[in-house]
XYZ file of C-alpha atoms in Angstrom:
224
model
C 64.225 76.907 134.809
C 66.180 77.750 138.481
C 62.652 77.849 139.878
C 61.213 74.358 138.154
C 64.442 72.607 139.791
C 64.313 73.475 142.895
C 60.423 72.362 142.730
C 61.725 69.415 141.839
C 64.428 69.217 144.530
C 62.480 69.720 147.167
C 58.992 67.135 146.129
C 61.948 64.607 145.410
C 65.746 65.048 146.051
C 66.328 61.783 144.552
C 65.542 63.102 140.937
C 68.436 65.244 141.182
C 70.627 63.850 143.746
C 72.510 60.345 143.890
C 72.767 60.107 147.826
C 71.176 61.933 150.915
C 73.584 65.219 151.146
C 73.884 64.237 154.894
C 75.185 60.902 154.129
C 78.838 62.610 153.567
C 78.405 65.682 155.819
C 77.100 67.723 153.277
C 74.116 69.957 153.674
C 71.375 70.415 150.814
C 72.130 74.411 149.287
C 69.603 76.310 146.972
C 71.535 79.294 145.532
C 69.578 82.588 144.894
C 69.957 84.586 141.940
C 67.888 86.582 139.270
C 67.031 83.427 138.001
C 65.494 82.144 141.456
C 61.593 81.547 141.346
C 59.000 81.046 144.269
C 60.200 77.783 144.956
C 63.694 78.627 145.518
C 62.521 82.271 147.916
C 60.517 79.973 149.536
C 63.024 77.317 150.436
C 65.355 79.746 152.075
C 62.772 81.557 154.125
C 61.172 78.356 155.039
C 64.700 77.759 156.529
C 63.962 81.157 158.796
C 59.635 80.783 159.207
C 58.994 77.190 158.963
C 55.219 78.084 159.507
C 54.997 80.261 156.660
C 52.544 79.542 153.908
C 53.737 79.377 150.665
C 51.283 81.775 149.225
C 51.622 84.124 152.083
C 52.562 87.589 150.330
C 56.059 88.207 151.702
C 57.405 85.276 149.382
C 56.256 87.082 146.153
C 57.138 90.520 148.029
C 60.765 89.147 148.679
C 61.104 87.695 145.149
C 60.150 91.062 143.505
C 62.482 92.708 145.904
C 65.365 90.280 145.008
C 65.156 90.834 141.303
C 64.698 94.506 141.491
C 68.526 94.562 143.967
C 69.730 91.760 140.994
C 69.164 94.164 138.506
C 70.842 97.126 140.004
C 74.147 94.657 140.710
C 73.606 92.689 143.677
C 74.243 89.284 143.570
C 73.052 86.950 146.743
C 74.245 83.622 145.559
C 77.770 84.043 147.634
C 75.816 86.577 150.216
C 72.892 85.033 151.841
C 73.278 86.972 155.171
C 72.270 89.946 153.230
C 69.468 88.279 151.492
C 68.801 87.073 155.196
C 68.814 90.722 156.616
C 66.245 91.971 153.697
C 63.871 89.065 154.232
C 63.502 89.976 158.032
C 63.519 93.508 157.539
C 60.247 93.289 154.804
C 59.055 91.292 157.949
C 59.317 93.982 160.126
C 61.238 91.565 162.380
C 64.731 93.205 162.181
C 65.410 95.178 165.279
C 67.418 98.682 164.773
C 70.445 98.934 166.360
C 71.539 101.405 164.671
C 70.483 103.919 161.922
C 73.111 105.722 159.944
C 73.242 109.712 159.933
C 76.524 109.993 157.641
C 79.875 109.478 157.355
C 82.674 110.796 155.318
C 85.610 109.017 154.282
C 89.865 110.850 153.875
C 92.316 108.853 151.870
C 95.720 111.273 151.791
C 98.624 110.758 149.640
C 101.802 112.493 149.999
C 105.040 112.266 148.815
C 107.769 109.057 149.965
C 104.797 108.230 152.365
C 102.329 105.318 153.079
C 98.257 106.534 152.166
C 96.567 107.885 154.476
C 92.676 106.856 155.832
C 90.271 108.333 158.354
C 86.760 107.758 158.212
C 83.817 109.716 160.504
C 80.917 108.350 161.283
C 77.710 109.388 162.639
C 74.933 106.730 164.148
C 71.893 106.934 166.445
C 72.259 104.254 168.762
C 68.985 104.168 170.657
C 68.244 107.369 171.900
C 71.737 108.484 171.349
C 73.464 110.291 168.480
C 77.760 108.957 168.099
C 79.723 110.925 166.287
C 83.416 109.205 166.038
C 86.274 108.753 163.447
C 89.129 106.015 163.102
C 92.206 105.377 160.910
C 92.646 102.209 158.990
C 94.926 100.663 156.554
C 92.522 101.653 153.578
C 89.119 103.530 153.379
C 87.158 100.307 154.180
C 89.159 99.464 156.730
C 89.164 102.937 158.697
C 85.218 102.930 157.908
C 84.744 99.435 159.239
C 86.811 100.630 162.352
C 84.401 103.877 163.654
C 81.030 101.859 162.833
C 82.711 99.495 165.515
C 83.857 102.163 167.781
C 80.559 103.970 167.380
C 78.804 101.272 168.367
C 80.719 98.536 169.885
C 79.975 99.923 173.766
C 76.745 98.865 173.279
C 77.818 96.045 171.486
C 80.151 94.415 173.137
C 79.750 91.062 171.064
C 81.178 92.923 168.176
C 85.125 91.975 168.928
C 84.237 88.599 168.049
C 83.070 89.375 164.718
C 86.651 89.584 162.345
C 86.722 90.411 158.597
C 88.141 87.798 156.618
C 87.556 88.502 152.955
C 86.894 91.469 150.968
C 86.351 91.510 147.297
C 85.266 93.966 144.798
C 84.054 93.340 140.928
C 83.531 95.563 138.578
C 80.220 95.476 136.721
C 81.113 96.901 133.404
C 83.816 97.216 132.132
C 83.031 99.390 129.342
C 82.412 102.319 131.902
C 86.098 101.868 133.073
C 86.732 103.410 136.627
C 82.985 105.063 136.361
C 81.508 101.606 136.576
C 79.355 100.368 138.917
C 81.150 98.152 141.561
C 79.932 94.883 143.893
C 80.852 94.633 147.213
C 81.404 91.175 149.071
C 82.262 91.240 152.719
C 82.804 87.832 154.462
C 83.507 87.551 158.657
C 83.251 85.003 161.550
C 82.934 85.175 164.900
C 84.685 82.298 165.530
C 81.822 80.151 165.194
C 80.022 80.546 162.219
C 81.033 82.715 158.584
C 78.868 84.733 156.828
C 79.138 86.549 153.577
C 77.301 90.243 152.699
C 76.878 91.922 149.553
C 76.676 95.851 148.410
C 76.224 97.292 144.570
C 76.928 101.087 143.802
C 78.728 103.046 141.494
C 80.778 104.681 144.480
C 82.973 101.910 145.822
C 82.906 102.995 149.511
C 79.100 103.069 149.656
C 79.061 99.347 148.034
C 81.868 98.609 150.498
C 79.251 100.267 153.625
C 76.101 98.336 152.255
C 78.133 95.323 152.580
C 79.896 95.766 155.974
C 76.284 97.539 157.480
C 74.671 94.144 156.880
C 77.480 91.712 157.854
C 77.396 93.950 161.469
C 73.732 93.579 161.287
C 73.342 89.726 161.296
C 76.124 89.220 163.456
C 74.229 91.474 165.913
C 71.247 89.378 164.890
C 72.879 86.208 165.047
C 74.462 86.654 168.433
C 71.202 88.046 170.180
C 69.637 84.836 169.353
């Protein structure tokens, strides 16, 4: 049904929409979800190839790759940079700046004090290896701080890119605190906002899929 629509949509907008979106200021938005068909794939990465032929492979490749992440808990309706990132990585058009080795996460609690948080991290930035550690307010905090310190030399663009939101939902409920969590990191860099989206039953690495990709197109987005 999400698929026949936004057929529709795009042959006519007038079957579906009263005025021109642009008459008001408004912009024309196709949401993605496990519900999405070719059409609506197609429409966003039209938005990013607009010389790509529908039947080229990577649309059904992307689609099959979307509902396969839906399934496990990701959700790109709110997080299009992430869908964004995936599409030009399947591409092979993603550049690596940097590749994760580990990290490792401390949260202490003692006693008539605040918690605690350090996070290490360990990257390969080019040809180099960074191994580096930070302390935050909270776990996601101290682990968005040494990805940034690990990399923001090379980066320098980074200090424009702030965290403004950060939510977390839990999948089922039934599992209690064993449940599988989602991840939803929105940032600007003054400019523009973008929201990213991670899905795993540990809470930290859901919070690092989502802050690894909202790094990733703001790299992305600022190199262009």
């Amino acid at each position: 049904k999400g698929g026949a629509h936004v057929n529709a949509v795009m042959k006519d907008p007038r079957t579906f929409e009263h005025i021109p979106p642009e008459l008001v200021g408004n912009e024309r938005r196709i949401l993605v979800s496990d519900y999405s068909g070719t059409s609506t794939i197609f429409h966003k990465i039209h938005t990013l190839w607009p010389d790509l032929d529908r039947k080229d492979p990577v649309v059904r490749e992307i689609l099959l790759k979307l509902k396969q992440l839906e399934n496990e808990g990701f959700e790109f309706e709110a997080a299009e940079a992430s869908l964004e990132v995936m599409a030009r990585r399947m591409r092979g058009e993603l550049p690596t700046y940097f590749e994760l080795l580990g990290y490792r996460v401390l949260v202490d609690r003692r006693p008539n004090e605040e918690p605690y948080a350090e996070a290490t991290i360990r990257v390969r930035v080019g040809d180099r290896e960074v191994h580096t550690a930070a302390e935050g307010t909270g776990p996601v905090n101290a682990l968005d701080l040494a990805l940034r310190k690990a990399v923001g030399e090379l980066y320098p663009k980074l200090r424009n890119i702030k965290l403004t939101d950060f939510k977390v939902r839990v999948l089922d409920a039934t599992r209690g605190t064993a449940t599988k969590v989602r991840a939803l990191v929105t940032v600007t860099d003054g400019e523009e906002e973008w929201s990213t989206v991670g899905a795993h039953d540990n809470i930290i690495e859901a919070s690092w899929q989502a802050l690894e990709d909202s790094i990733i197109y703001g790299l992305m987005k600022n190199s262009e």
